[in-house]
PDB file of C-alpha atoms in Angstrom:
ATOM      1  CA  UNK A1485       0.000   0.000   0.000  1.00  0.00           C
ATOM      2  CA  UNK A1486       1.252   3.883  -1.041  1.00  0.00           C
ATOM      3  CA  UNK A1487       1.784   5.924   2.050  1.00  0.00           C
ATOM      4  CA  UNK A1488       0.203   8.265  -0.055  1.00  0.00           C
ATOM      5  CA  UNK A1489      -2.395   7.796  -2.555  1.00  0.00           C
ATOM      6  CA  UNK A1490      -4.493   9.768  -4.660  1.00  0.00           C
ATOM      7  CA  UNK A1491      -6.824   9.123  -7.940  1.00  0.00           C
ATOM      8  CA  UNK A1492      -4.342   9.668 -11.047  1.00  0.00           C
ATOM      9  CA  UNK A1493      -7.091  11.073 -13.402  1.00  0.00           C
ATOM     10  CA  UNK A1494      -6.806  13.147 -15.142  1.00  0.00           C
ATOM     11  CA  UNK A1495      -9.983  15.581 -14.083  1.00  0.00           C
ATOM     12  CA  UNK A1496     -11.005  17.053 -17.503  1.00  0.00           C
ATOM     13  CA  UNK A1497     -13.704  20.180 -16.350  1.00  0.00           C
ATOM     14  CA  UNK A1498     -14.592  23.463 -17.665  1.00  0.00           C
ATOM     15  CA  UNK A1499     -13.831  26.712 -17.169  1.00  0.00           C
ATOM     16  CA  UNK A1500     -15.453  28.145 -13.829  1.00  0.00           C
ATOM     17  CA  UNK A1501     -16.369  24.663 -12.316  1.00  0.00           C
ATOM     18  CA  UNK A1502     -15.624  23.317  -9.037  1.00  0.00           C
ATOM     19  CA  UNK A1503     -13.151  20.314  -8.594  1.00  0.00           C
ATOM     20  CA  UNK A1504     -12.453  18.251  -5.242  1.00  0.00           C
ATOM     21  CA  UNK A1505      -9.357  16.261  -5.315  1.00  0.00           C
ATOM     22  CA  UNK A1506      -9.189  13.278  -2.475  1.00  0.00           C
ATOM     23  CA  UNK A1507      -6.001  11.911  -0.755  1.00  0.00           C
ATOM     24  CA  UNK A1508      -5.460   9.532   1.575  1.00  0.00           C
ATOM     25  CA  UNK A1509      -2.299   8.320   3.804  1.00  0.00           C
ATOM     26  CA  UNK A1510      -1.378   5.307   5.760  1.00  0.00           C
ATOM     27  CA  UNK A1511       0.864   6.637   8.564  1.00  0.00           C
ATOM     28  CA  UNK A1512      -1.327   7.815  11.482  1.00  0.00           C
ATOM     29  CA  UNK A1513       1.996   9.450  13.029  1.00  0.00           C
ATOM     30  CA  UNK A1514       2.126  11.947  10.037  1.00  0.00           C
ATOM     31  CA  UNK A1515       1.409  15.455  11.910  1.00  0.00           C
ATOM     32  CA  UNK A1516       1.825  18.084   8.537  1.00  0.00           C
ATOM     33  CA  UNK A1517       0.321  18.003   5.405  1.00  0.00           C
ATOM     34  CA  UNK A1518       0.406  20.218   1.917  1.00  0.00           C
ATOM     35  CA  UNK A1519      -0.739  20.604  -1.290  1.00  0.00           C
ATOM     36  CA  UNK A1520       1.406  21.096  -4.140  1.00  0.00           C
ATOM     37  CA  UNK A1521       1.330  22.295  -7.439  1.00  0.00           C
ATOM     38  CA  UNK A1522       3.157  20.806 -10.095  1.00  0.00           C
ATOM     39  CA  UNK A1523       2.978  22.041 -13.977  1.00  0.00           C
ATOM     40  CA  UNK A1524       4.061  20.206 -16.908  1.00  0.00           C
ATOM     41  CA  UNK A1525       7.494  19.091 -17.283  1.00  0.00           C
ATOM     42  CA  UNK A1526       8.456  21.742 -13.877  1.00  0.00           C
ATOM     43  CA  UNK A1527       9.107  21.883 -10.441  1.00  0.00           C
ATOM     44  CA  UNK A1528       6.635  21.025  -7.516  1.00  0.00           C
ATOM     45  CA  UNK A1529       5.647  24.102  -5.536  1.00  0.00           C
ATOM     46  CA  UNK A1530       3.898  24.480  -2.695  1.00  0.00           C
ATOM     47  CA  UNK A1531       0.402  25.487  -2.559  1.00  0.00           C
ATOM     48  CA  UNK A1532      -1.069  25.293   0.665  1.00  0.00           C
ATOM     49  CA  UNK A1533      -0.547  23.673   3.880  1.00  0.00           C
ATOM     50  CA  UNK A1534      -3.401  22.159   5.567  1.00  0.00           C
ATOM     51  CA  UNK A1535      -4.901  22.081   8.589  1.00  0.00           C
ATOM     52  CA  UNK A1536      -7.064  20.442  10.942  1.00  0.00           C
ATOM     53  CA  UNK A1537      -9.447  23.046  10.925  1.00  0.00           C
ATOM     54  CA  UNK A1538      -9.529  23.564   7.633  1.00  0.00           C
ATOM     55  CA  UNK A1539      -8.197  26.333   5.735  1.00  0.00           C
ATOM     56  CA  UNK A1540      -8.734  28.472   2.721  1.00  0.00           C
ATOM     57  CA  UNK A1541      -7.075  30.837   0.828  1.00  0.00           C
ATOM     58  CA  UNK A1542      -8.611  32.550  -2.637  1.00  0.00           C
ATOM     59  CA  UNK A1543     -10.795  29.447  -4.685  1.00  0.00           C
ATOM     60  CA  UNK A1544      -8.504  27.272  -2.762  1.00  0.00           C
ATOM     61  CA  UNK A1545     -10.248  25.410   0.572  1.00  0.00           C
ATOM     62  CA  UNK A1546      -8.482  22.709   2.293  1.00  0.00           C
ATOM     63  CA  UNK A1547      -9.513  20.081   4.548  1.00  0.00           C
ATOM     64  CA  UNK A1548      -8.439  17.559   6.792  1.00  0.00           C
ATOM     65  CA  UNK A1549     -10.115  14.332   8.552  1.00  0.00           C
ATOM     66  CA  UNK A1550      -7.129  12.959  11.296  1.00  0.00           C
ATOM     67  CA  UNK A1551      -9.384  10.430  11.995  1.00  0.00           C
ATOM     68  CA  UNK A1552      -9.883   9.160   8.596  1.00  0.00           C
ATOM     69  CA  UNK A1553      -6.839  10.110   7.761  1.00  0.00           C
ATOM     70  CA  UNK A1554      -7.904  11.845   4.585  1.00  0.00           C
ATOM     71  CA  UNK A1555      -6.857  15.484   3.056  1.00  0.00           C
ATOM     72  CA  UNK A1556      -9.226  17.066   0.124  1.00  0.00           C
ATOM     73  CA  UNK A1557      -8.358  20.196  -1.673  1.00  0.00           C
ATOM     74  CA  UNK A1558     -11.677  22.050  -3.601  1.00  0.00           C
ATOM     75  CA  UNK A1559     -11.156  24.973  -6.347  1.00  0.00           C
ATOM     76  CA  UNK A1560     -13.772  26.407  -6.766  1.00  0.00           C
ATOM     77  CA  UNK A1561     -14.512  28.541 -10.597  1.00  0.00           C
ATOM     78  CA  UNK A1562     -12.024  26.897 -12.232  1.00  0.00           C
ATOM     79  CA  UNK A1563      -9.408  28.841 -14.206  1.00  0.00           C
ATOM     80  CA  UNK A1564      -7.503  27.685 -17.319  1.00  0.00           C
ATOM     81  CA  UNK A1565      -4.371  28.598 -15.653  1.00  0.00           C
ATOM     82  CA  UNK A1566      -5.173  26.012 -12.362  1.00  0.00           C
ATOM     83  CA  UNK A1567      -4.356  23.173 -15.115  1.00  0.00           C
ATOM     84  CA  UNK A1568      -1.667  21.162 -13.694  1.00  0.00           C
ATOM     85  CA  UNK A1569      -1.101  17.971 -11.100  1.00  0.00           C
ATOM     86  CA  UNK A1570      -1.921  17.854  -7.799  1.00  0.00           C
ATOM     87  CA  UNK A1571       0.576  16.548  -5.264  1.00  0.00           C
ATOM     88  CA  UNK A1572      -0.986  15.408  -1.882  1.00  0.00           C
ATOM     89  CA  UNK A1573       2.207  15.677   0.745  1.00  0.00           C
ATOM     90  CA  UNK A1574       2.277  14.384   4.135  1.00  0.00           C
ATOM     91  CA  UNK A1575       5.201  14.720   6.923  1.00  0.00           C
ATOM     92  CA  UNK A1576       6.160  13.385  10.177  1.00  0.00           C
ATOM     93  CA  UNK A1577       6.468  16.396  13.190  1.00  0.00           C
ATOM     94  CA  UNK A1578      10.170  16.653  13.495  1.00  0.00           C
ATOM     95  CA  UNK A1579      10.594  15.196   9.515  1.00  0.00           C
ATOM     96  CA  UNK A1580      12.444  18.244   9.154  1.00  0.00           C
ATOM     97  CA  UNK A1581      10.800  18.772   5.348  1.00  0.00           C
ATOM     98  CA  UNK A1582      11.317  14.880   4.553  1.00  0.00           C
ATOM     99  CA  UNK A1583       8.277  15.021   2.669  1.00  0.00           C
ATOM    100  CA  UNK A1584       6.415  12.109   1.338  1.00  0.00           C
ATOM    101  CA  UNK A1585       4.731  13.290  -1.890  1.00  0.00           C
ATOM    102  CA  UNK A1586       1.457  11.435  -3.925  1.00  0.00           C
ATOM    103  CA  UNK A1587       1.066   9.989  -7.347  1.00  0.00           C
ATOM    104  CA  UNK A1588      -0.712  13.747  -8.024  1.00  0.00           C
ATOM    105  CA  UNK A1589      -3.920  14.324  -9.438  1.00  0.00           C
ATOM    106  CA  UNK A1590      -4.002  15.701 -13.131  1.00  0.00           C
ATOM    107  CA  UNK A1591      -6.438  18.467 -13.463  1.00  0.00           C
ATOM    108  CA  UNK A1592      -7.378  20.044 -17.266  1.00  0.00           C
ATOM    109  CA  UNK A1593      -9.395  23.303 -17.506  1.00  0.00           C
ATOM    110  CA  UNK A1594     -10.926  23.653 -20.512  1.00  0.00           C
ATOM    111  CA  UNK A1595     -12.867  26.245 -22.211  1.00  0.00           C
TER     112      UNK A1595
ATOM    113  CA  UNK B  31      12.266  31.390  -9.563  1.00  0.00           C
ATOM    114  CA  UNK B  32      12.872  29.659  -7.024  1.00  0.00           C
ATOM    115  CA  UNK B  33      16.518  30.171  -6.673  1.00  0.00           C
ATOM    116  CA  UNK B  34      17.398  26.835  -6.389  1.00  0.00           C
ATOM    117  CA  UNK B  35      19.812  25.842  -9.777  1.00  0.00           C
ATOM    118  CA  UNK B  36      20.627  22.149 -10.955  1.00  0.00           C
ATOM    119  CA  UNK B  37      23.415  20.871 -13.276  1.00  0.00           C
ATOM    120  CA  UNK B  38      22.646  19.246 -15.580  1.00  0.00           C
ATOM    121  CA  UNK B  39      18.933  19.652 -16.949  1.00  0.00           C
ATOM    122  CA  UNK B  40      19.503  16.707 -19.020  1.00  0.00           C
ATOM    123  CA  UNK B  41      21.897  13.659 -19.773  1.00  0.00           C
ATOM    124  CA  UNK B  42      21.641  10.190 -21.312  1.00  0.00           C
ATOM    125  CA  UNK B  43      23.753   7.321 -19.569  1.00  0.00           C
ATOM    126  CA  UNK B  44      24.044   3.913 -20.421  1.00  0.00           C
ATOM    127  CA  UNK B  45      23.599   1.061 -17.605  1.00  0.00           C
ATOM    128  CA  UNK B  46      26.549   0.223 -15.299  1.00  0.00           C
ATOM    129  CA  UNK B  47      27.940   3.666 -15.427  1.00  0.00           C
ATOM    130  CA  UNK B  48      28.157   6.314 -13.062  1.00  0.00           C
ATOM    131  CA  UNK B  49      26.306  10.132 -12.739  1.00  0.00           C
ATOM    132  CA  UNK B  50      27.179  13.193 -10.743  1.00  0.00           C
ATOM    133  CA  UNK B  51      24.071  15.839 -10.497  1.00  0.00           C
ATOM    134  CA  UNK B  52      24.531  19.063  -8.644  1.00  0.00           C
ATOM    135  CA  UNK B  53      22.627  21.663  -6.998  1.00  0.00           C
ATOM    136  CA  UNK B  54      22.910  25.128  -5.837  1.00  0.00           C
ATOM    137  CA  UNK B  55      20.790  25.823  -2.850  1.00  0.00           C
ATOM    138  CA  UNK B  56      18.918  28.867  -2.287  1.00  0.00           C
ATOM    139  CA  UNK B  57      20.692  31.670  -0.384  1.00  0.00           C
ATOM    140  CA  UNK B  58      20.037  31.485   3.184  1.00  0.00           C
ATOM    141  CA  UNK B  59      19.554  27.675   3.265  1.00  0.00           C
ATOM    142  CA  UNK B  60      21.055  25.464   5.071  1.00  0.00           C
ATOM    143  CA  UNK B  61      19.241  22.063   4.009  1.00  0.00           C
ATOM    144  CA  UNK B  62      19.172  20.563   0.296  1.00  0.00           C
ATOM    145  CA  UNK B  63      17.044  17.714  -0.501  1.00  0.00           C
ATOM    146  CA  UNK B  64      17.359  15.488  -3.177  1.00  0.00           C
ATOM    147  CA  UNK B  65      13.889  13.771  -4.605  1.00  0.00           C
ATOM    148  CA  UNK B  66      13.586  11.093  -7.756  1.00  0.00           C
ATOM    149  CA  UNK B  67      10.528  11.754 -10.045  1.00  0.00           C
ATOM    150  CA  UNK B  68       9.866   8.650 -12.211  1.00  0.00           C
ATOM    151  CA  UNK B  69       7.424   9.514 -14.708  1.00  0.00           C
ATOM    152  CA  UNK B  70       3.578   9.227 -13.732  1.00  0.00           C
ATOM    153  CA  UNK B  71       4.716   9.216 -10.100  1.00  0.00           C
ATOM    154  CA  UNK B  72       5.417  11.889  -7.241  1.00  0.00           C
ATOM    155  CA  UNK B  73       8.492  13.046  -5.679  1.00  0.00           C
ATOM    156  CA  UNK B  74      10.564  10.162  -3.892  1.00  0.00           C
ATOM    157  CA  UNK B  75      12.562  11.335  -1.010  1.00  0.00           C
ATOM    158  CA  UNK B  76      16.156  10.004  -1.630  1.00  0.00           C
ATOM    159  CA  UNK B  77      18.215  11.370   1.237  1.00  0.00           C
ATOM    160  CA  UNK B  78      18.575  14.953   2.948  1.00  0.00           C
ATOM    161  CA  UNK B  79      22.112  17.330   3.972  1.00  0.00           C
ATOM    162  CA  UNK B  80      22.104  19.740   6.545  1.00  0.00           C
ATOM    163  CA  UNK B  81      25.721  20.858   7.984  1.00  0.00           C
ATOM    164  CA  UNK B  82      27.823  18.421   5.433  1.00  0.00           C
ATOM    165  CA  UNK B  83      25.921  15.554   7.064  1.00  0.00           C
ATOM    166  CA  UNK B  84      23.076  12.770   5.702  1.00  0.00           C
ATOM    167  CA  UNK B  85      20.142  13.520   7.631  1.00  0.00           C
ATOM    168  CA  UNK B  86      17.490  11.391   6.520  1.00  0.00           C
ATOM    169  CA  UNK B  87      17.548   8.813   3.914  1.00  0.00           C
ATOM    170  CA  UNK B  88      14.219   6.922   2.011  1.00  0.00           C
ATOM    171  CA  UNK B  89      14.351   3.338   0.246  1.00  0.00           C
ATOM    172  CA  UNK B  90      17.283   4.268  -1.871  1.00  0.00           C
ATOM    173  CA  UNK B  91      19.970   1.729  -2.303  1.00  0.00           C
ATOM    174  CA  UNK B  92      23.746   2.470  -1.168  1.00  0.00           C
ATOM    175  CA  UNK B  93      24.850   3.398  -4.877  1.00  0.00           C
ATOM    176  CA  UNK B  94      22.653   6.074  -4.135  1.00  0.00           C
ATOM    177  CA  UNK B  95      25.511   8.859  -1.944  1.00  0.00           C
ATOM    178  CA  UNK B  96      25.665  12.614  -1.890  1.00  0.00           C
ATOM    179  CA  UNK B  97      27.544  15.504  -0.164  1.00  0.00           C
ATOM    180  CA  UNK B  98      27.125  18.508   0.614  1.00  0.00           C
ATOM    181  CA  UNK B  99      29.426  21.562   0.824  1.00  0.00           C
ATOM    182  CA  UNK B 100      30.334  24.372   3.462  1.00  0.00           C
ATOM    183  CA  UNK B 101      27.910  26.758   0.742  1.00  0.00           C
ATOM    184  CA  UNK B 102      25.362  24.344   1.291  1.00  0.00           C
ATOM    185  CA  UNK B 103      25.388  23.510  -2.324  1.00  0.00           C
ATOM    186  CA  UNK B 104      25.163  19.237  -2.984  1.00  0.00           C
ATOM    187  CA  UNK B 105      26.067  16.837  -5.120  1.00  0.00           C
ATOM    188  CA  UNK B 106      23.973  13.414  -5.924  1.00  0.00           C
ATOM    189  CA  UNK B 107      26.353  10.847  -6.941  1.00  0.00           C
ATOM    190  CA  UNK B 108      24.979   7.342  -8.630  1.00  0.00           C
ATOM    191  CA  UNK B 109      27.127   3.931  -9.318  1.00  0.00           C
ATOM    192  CA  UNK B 110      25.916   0.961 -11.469  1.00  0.00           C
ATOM    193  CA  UNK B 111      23.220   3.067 -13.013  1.00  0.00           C
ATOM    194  CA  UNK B 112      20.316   0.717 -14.125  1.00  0.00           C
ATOM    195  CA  UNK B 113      17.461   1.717 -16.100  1.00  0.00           C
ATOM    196  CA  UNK B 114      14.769   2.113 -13.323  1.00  0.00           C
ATOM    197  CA  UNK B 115      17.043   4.751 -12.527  1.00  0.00           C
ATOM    198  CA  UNK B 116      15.542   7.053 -15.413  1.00  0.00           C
ATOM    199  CA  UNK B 117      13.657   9.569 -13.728  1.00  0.00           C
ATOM    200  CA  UNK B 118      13.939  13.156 -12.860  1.00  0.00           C
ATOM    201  CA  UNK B 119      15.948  14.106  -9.697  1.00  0.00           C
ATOM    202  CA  UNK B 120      15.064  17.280  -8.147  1.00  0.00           C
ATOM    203  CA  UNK B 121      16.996  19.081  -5.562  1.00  0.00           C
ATOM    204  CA  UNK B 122      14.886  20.992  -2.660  1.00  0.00           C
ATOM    205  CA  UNK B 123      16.214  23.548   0.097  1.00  0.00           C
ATOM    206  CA  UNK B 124      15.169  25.038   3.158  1.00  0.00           C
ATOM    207  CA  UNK B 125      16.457  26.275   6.142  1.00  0.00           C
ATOM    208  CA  UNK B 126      16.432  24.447   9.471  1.00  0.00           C
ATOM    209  CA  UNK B 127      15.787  26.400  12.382  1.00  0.00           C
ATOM    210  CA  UNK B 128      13.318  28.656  10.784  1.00  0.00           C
ATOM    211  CA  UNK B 129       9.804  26.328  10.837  1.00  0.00           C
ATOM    212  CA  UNK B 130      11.644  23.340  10.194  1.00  0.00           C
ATOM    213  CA  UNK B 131       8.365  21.868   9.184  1.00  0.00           C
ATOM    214  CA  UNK B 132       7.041  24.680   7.296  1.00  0.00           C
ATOM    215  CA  UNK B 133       6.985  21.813   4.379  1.00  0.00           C
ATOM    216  CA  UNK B 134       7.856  24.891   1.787  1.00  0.00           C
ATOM    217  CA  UNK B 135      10.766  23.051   0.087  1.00  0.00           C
ATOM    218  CA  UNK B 136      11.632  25.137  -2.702  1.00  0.00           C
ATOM    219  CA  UNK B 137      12.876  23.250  -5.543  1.00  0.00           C
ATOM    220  CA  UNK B 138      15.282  23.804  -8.575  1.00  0.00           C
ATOM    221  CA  UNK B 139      14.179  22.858 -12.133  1.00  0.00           C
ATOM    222  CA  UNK B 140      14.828  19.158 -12.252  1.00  0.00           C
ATOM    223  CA  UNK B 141      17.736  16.869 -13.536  1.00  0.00           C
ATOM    224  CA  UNK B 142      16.215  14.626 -16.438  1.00  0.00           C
ATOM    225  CA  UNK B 143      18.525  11.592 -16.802  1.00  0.00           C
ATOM    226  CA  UNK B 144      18.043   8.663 -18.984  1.00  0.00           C
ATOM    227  CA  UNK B 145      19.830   5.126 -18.938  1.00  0.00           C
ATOM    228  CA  UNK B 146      19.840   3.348 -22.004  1.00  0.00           C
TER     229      UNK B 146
END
């Protein structure tokens, strides 16, 4: 089993529609989680962090079930520029940035 | 930008030999990681310097070494390549000591290697 998996797509939607992207991870001792961006054929940035209350920042809203041990990132009115992968990222407290990234999520906005 | 630069962006090695990849950290970082990025898949954590020393290492087999510098920059150094070993290997820095778990690794552009 990944430590980290997430549905590969891709997520082919339109412009200005609302997209939820799933993630799950097996190690209950992970403490910090992110979202990253990655486009085609670059680096992987980060997004957002998440947390356990939930956060949200622009279209972006991020959410996080310890007890399921489950992450979810929504954007909502879609833009053609938001087309790119979705990394899921989990760490251990004290991982000191050893990050343990997802398969990503492929999203495609399309007019 | 991200201020992180990797040498270099691409190179094509046959099977049994040997690769160096480098990496420039970010000024004002004290921490580089290095990640492999087979294609279709996410980042793998390889192995993380911080003060000249290994601090951290995933799955990765021996053949698999690195350094790192007094400038922080690194080096990712692989024996015997095979040719699983295609992938993309991306250096990341941060800075210990400042939100050590901030999870913003900021990463440079990517080395693409193939192994025929």
């Amino acid at each position: 089993r990944k430590e980290v998996e997430q549905d590969p797509g891709p997520f082919n939607v339109p412009e200005g529609a609302t997209v939820a992207f799933n993630c799950t991870y097996s190690n209950s001792a992970s403490q910090s989680f992110f979202w990253y961006r990655q486009d085609c054929r670059k680096e992987p940035k980060l997004l957002m962090s998440v947390y356990s209350s939930g956060n949200e920042d622009g279209r972006f809203t991020a959410q996080l079930n310890r007890a399921s041990q489950y992450i979810s990132l929504l954007i909502r009115d879609s833009k053609l520029s938001d087309s790119a992968t979705y990394l899921c990222v989990v760490s251990l407290t004290g991982g000191g940035n050893k990050l343990t990234f997802g398969t990503g999520t492929q999203l495609k906005v399309e007019l | 930008e991200t201020g992180v630069t990797q040498s270099p962006t691409h190179l094509i090695k046959t099977r049994g030999q040997q690769v160096t990849l480098r990496c420039s950290s970010q000024s004002g970082h004290n921490t580089v990681s290095w990640y492999q990025q087979a294609l279709g898949q996410g980042p793998q954590f390889i192995f993380q310097y911080y003060r000249e020393e290994e601090n951290g290492r995933g799955n990765f087999p021996p053949r698999f070494s690195g350094l790192q510098f007094p400038n922080y920059s690194s080096e990712l150094n692989v024996n015997a390549l095979e040719l699983d070993d295609s992938a993309l290997y991306l250096c990341a820095s941060s800075s210990r000591g400042q939100g050590a778990d901030t999870g913003e690794l900021f990463f440079g552009e990517g080395s693409r290697l193939t192994v025929l």
